[in-house]
mmCIF file with all atom_site columns, C-alpha atoms and ligand atoms in Angstrom:
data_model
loop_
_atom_site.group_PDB
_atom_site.id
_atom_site.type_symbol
_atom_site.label_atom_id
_atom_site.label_alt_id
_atom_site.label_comp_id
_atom_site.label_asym_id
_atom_site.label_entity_id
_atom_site.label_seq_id
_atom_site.pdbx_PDB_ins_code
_atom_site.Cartn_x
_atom_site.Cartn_y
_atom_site.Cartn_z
_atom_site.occupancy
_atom_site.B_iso_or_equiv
_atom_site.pdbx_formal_charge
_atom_site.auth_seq_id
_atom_site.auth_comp_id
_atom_site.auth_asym_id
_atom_site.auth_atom_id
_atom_site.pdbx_PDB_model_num
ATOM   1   C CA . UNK A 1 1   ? -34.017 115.294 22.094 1.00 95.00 ? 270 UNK A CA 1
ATOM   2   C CA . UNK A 1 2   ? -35.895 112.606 20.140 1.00 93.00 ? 271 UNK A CA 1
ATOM   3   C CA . UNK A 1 3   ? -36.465 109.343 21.528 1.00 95.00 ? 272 UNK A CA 1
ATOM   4   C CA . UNK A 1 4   ? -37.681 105.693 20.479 1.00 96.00 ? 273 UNK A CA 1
ATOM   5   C CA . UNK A 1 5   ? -39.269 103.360 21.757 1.00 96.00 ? 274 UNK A CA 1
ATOM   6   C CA . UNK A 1 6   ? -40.928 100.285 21.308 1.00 96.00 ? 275 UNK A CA 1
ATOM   7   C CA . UNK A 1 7   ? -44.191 100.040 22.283 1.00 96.00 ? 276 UNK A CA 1
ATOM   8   C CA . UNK A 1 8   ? -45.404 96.004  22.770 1.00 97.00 ? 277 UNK A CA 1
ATOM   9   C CA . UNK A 1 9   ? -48.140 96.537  20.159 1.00 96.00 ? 278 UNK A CA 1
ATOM   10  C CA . UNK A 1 10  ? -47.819 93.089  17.410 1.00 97.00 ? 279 UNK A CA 1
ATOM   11  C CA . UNK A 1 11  ? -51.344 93.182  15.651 1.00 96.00 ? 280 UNK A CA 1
ATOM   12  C CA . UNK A 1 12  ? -50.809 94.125  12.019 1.00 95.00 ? 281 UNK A CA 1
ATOM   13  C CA . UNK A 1 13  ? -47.267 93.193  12.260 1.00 98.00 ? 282 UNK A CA 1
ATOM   14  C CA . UNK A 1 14  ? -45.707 89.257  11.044 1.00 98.00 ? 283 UNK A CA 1
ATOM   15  C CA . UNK A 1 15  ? -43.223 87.142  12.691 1.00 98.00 ? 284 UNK A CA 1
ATOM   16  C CA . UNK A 1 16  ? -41.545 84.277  11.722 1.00 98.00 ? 285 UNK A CA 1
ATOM   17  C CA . UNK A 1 17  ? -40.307 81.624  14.102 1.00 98.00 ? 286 UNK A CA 1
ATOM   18  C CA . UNK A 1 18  ? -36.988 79.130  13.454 1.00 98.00 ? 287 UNK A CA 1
ATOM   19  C CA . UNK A 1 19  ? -37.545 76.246  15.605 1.00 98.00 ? 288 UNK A CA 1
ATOM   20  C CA . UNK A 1 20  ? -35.625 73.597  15.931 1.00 98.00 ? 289 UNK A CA 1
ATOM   21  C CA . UNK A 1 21  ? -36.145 69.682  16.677 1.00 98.00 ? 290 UNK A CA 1
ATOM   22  C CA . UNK A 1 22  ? -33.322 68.390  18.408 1.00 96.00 ? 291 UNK A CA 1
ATOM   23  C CA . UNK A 1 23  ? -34.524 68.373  22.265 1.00 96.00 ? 292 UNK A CA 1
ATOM   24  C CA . UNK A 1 24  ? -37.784 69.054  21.117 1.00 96.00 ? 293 UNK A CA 1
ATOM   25  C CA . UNK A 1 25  ? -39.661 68.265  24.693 1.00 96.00 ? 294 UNK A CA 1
ATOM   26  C CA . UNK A 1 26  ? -38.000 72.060  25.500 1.00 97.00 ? 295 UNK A CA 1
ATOM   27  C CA . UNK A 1 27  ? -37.904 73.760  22.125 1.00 98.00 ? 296 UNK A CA 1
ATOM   28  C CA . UNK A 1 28  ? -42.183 72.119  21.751 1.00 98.00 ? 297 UNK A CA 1
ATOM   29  C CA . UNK A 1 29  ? -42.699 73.961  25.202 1.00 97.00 ? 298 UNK A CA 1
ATOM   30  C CA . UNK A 1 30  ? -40.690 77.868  24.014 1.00 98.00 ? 299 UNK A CA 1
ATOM   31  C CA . UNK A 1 31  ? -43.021 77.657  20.957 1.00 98.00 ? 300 UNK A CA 1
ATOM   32  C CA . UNK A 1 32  ? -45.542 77.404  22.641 1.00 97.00 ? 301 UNK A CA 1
ATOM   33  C CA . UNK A 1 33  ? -44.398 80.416  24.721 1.00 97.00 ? 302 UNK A CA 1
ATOM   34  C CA . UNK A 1 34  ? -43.713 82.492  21.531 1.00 98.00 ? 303 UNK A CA 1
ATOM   35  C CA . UNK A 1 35  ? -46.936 81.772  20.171 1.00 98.00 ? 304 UNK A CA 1
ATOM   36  C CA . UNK A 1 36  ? -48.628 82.698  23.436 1.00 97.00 ? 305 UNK A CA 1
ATOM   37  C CA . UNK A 1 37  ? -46.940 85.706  23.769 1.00 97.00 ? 306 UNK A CA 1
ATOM   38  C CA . UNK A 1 38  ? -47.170 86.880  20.268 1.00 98.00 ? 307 UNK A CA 1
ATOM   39  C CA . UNK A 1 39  ? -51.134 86.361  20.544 1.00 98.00 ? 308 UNK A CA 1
ATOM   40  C CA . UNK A 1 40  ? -51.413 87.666  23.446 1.00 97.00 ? 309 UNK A CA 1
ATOM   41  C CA . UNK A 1 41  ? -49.665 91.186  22.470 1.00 98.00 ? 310 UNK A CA 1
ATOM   42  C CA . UNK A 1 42  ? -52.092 91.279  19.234 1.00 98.00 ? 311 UNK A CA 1
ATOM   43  C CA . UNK A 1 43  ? -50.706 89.517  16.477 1.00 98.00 ? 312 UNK A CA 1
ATOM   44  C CA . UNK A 1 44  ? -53.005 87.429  13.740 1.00 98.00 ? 313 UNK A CA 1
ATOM   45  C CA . UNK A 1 45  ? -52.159 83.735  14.025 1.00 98.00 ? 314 UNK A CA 1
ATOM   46  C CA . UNK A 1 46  ? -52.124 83.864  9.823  1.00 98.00 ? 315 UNK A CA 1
ATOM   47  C CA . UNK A 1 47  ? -49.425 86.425  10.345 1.00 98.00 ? 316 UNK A CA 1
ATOM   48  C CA . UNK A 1 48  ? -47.006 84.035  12.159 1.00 98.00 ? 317 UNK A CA 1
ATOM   49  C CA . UNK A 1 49  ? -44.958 81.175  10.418 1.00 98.00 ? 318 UNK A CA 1
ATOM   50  C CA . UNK A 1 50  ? -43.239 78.396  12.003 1.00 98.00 ? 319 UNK A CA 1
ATOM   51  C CA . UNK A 1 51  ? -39.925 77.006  10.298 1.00 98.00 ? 320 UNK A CA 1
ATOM   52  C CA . UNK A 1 52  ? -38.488 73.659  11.788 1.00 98.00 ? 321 UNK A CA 1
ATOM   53  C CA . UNK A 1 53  ? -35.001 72.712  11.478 1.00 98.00 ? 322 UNK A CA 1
ATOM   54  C CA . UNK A 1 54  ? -32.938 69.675  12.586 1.00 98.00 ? 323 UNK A CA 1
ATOM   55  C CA . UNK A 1 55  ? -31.080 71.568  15.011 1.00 96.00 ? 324 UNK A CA 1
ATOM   56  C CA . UNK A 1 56  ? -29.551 74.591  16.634 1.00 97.00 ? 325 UNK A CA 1
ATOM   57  C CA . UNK A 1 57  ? -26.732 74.486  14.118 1.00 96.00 ? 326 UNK A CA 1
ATOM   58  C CA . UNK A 1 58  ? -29.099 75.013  11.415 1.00 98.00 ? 327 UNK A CA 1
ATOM   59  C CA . UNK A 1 59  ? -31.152 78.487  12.596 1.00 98.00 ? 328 UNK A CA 1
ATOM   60  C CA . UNK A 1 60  ? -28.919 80.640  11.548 1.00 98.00 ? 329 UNK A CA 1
ATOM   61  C CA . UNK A 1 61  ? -29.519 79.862  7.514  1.00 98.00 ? 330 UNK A CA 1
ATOM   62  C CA . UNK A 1 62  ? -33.166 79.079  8.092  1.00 98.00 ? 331 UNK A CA 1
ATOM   63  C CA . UNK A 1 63  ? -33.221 83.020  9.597  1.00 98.00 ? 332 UNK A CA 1
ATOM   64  C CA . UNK A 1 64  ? -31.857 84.475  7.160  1.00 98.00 ? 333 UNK A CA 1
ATOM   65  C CA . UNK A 1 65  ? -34.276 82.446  4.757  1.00 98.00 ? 334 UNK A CA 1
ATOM   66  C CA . UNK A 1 66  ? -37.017 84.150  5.986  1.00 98.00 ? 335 UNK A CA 1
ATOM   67  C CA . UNK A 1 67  ? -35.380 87.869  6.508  1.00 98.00 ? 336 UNK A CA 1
ATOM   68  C CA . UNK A 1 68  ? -34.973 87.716  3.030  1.00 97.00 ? 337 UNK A CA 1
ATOM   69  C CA . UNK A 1 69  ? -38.317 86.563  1.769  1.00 97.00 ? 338 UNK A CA 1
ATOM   70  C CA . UNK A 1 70  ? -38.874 90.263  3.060  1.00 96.00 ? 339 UNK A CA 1
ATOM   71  C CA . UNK A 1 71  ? -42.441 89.006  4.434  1.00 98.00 ? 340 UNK A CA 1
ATOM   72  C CA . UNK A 1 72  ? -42.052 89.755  8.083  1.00 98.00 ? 341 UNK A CA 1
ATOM   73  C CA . UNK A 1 73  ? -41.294 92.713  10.679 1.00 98.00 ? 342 UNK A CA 1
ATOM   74  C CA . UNK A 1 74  ? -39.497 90.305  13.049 1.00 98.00 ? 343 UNK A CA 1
ATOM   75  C CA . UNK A 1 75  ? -38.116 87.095  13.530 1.00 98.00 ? 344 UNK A CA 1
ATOM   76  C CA . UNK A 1 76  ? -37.370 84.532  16.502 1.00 98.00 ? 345 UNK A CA 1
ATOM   77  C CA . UNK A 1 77  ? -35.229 81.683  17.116 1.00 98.00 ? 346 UNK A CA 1
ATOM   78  C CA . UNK A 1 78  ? -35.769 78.916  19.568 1.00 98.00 ? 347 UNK A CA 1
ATOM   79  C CA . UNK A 1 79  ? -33.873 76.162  20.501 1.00 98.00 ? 348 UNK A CA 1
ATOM   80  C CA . UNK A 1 80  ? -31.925 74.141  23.195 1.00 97.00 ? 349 UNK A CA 1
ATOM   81  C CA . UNK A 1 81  ? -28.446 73.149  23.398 1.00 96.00 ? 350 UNK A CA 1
ATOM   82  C CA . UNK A 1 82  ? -27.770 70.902  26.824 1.00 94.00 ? 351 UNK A CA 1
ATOM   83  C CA . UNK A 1 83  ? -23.937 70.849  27.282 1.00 91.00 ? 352 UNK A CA 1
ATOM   84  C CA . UNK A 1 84  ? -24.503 67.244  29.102 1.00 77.00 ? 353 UNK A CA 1
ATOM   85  C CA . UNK A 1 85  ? -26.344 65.877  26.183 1.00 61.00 ? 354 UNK A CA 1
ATOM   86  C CA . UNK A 1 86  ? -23.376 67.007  23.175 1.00 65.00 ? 355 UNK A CA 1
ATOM   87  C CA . UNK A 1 87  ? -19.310 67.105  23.688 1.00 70.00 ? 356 UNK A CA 1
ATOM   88  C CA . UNK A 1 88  ? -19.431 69.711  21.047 1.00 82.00 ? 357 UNK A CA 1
ATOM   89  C CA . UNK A 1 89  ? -21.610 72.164  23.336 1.00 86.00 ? 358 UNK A CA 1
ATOM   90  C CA . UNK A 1 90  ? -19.212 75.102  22.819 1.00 88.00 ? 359 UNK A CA 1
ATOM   91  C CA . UNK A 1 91  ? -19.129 74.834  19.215 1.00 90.00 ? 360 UNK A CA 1
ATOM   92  C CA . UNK A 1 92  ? -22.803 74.184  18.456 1.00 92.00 ? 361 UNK A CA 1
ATOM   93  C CA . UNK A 1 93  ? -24.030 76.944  21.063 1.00 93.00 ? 362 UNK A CA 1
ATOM   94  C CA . UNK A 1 94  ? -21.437 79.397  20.047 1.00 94.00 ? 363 UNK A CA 1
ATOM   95  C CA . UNK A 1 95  ? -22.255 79.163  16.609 1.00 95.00 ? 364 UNK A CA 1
ATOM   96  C CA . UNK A 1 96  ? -25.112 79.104  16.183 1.00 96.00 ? 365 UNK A CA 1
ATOM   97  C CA . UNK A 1 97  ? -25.736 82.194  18.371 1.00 96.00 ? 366 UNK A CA 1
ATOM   98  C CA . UNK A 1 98  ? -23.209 84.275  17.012 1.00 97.00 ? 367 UNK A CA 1
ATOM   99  C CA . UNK A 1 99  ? -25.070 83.307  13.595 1.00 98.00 ? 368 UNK A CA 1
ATOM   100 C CA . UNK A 1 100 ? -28.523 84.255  14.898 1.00 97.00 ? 369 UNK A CA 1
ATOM   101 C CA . UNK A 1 101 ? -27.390 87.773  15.894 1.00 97.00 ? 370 UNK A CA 1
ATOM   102 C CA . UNK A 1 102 ? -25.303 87.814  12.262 1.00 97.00 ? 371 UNK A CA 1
ATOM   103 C CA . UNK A 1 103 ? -28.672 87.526  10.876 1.00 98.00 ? 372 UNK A CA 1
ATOM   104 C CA . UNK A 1 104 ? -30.482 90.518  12.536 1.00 97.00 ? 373 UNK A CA 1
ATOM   105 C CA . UNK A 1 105 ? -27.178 92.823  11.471 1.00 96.00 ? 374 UNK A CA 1
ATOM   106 C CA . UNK A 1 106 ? -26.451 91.341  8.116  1.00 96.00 ? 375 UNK A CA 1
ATOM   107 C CA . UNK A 1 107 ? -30.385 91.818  7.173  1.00 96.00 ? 376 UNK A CA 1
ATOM   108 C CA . UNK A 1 108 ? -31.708 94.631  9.417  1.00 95.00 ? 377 UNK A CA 1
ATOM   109 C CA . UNK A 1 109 ? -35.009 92.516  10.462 1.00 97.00 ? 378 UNK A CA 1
ATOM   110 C CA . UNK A 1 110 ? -34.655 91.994  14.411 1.00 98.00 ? 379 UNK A CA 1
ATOM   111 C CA . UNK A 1 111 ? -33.792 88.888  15.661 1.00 98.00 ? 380 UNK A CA 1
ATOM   112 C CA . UNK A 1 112 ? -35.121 87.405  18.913 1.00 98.00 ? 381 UNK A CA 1
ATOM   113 C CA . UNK A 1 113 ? -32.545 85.461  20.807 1.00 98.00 ? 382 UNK A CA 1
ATOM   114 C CA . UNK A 1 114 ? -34.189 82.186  22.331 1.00 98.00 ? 383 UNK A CA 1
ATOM   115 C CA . UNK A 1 115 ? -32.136 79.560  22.438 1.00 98.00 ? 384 UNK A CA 1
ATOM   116 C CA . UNK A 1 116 ? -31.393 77.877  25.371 1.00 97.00 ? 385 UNK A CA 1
ATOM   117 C CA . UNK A 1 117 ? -27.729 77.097  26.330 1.00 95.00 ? 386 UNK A CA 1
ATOM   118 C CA . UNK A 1 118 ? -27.785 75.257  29.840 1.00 95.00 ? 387 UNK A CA 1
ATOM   119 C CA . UNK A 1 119 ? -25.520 72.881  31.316 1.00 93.00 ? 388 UNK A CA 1
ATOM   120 C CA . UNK A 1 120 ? -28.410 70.066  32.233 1.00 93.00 ? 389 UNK A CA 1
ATOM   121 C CA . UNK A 1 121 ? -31.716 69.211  31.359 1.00 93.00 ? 390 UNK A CA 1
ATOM   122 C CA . UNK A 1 122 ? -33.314 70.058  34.551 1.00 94.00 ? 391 UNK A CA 1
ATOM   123 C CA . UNK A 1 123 ? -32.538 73.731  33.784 1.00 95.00 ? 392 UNK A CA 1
ATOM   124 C CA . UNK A 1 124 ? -33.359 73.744  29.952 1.00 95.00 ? 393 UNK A CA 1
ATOM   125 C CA . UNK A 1 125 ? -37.091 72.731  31.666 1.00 94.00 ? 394 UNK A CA 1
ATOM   126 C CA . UNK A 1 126 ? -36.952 74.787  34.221 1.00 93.00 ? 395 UNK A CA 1
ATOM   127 C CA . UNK A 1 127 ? -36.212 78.021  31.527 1.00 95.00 ? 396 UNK A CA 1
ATOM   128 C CA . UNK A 1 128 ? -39.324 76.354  28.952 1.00 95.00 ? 397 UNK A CA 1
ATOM   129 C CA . UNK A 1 129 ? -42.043 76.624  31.361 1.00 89.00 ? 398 UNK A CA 1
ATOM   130 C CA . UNK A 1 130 ? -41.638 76.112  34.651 1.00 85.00 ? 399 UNK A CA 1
ATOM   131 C CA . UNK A 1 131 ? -39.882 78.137  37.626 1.00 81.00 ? 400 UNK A CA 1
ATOM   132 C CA . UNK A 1 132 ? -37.635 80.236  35.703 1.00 80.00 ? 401 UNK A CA 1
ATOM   133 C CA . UNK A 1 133 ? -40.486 81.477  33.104 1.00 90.00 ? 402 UNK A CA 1
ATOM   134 C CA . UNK A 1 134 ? -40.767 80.396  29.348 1.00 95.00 ? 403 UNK A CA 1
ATOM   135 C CA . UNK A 1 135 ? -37.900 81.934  27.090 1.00 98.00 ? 404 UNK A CA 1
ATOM   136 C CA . UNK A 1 136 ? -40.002 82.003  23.868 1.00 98.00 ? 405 UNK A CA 1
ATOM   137 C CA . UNK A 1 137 ? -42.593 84.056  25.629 1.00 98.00 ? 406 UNK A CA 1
ATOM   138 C CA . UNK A 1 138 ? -39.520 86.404  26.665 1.00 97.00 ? 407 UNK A CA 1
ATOM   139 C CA . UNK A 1 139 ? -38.048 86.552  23.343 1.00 98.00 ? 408 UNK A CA 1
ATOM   140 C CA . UNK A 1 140 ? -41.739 86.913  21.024 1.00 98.00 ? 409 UNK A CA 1
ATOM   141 C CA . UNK A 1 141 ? -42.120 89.945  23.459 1.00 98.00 ? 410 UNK A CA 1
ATOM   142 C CA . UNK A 1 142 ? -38.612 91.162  22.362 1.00 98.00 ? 411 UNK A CA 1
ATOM   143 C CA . UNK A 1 143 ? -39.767 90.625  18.796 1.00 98.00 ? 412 UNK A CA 1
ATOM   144 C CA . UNK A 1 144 ? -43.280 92.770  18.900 1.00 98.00 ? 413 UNK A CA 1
ATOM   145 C CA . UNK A 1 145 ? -40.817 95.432  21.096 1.00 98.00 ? 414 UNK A CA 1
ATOM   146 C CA . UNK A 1 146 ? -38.086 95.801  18.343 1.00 98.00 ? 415 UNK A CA 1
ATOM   147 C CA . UNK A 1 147 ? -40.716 95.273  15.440 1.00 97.00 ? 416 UNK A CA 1
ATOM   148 C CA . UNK A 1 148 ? -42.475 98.379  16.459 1.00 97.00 ? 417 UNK A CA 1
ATOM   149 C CA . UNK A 1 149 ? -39.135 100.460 17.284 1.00 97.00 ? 418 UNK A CA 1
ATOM   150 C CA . UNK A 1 150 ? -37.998 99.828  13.854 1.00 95.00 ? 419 UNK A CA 1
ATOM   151 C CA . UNK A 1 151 ? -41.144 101.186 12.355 1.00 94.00 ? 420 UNK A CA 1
ATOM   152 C CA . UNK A 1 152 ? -40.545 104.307 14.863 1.00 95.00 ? 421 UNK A CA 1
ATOM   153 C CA . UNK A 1 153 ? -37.050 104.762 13.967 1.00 94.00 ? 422 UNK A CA 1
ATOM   154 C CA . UNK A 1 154 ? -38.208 104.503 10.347 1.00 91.00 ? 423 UNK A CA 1
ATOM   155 C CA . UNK A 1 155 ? -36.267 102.918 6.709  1.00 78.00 ? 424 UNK A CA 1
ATOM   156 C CA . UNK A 1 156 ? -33.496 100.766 6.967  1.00 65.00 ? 425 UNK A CA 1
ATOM   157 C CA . UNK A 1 157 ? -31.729 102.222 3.861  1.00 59.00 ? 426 UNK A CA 1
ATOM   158 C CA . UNK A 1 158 ? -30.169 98.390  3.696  1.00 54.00 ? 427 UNK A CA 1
ATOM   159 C CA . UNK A 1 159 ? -33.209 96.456  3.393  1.00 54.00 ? 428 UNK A CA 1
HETATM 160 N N1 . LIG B 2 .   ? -28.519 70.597  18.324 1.00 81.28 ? 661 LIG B N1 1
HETATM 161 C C1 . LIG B 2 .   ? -29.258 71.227  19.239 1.00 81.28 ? 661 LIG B C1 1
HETATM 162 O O1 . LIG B 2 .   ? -30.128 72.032  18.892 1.00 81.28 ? 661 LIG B O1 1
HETATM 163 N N2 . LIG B 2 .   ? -29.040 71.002  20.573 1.00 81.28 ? 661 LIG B N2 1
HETATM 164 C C2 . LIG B 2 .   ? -28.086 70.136  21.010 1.00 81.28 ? 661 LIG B C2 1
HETATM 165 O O2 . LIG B 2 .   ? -27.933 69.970  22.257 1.00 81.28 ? 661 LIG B O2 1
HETATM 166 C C3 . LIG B 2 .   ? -27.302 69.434  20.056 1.00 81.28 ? 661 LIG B C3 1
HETATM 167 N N3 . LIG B 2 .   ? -26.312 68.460  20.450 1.00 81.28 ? 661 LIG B N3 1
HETATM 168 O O3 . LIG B 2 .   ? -26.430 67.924  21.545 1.00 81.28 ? 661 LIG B O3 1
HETATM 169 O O4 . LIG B 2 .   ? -25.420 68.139  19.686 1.00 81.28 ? 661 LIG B O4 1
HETATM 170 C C4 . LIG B 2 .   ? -27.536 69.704  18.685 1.00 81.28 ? 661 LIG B C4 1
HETATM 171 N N4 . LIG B 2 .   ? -26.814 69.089  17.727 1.00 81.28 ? 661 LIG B N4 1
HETATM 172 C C5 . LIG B 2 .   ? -27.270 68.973  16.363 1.00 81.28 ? 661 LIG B C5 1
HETATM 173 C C6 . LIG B 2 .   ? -26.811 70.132  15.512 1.00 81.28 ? 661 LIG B C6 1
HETATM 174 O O5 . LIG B 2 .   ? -27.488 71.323  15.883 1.00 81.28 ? 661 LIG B O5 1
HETATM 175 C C7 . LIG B 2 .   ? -27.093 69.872  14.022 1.00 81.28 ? 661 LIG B C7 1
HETATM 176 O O6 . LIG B 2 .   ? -28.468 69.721  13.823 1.00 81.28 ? 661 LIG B O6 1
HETATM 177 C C8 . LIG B 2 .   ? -26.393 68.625  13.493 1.00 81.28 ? 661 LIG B C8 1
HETATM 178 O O7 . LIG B 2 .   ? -25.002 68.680  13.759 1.00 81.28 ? 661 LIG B O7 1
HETATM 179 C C9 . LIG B 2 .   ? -26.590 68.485  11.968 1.00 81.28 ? 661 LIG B C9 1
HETATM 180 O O8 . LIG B 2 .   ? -26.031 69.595  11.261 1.00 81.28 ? 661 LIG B O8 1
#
């Protein structure tokens, strides 16, 4: 039996981040996490770009911007949609995550899933920082994880 898996190794290895702006006093605090994380697992801070966009509806195209610039071994996407704050919650956090994980299959570069979809600002916070953890340290550690199992698992005959 062969098995793979990814160890949480990220030096040598690039990442690109799509973050966006709209309740940036969360999304500032998960990039924060993500760049934490990614630094702390061994990455280069010249090997990790930051891409900001307007708001969750527009990760999805930034992503695949960057998958295809064919410069990086992972990507991540952080952002917060607060269903008190929009009425069209279900459309903008649907979307926009089914196009984040349309991304990582349409492309073949793994995509980190860190956007936030809560139904108050009190738990957006508490999920950027404070009692429930930081999500873009979570998801940057998903990144290094499934940037090194797709060097294990070897070419993506696709890419
Ligand atoms: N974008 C978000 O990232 N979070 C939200 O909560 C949100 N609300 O509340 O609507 C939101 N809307 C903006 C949207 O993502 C687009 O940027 C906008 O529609 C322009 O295309």
């Amino acid at each position: 039996m062969t098995e793979y898996q990814g160890n949480l190794r990220a030096d040598d290895r690039t990442f690109g981040i799509v973050v966006s702006r709209f309740n940036d006093l969360i999304t500032r605090r998960l990039l924060e996490g993500a760049h934490d994380a990614l630094l702390r697992h061994g990455a280069a801070d010249e090997d990790i770009e930051v891409a900001w966009v307007p708001g969750a509806w527009e990760i999805p195209v930034a992503l695949r911007r960057l998958a295809k610039t064919g410069r990086f071994d992972a990507l991540i996407a952080l952002g917060a949609v607060i269903r008190g704050a929009t009425p069209h919650f279900d459309f903008v956090s649907g979307q926009a995550s089914a196009g984040i994980q349309t991304v990582a299959t349409e492309t073949g570069i793994p995509v980190a899933m860190g956007l936030l979809t809560t139904d108050t600002v009190e738990q957006a916070v508490e999920r950027a920082g404070s009692k429930a953890g930081n999500k873009g340290w979570e998801a940057a550690v998903s990144a290094v994880e499934m940037a090194d199992l797709m060097e294990r698992i070897g070419n993506d005959a696709d890419r």
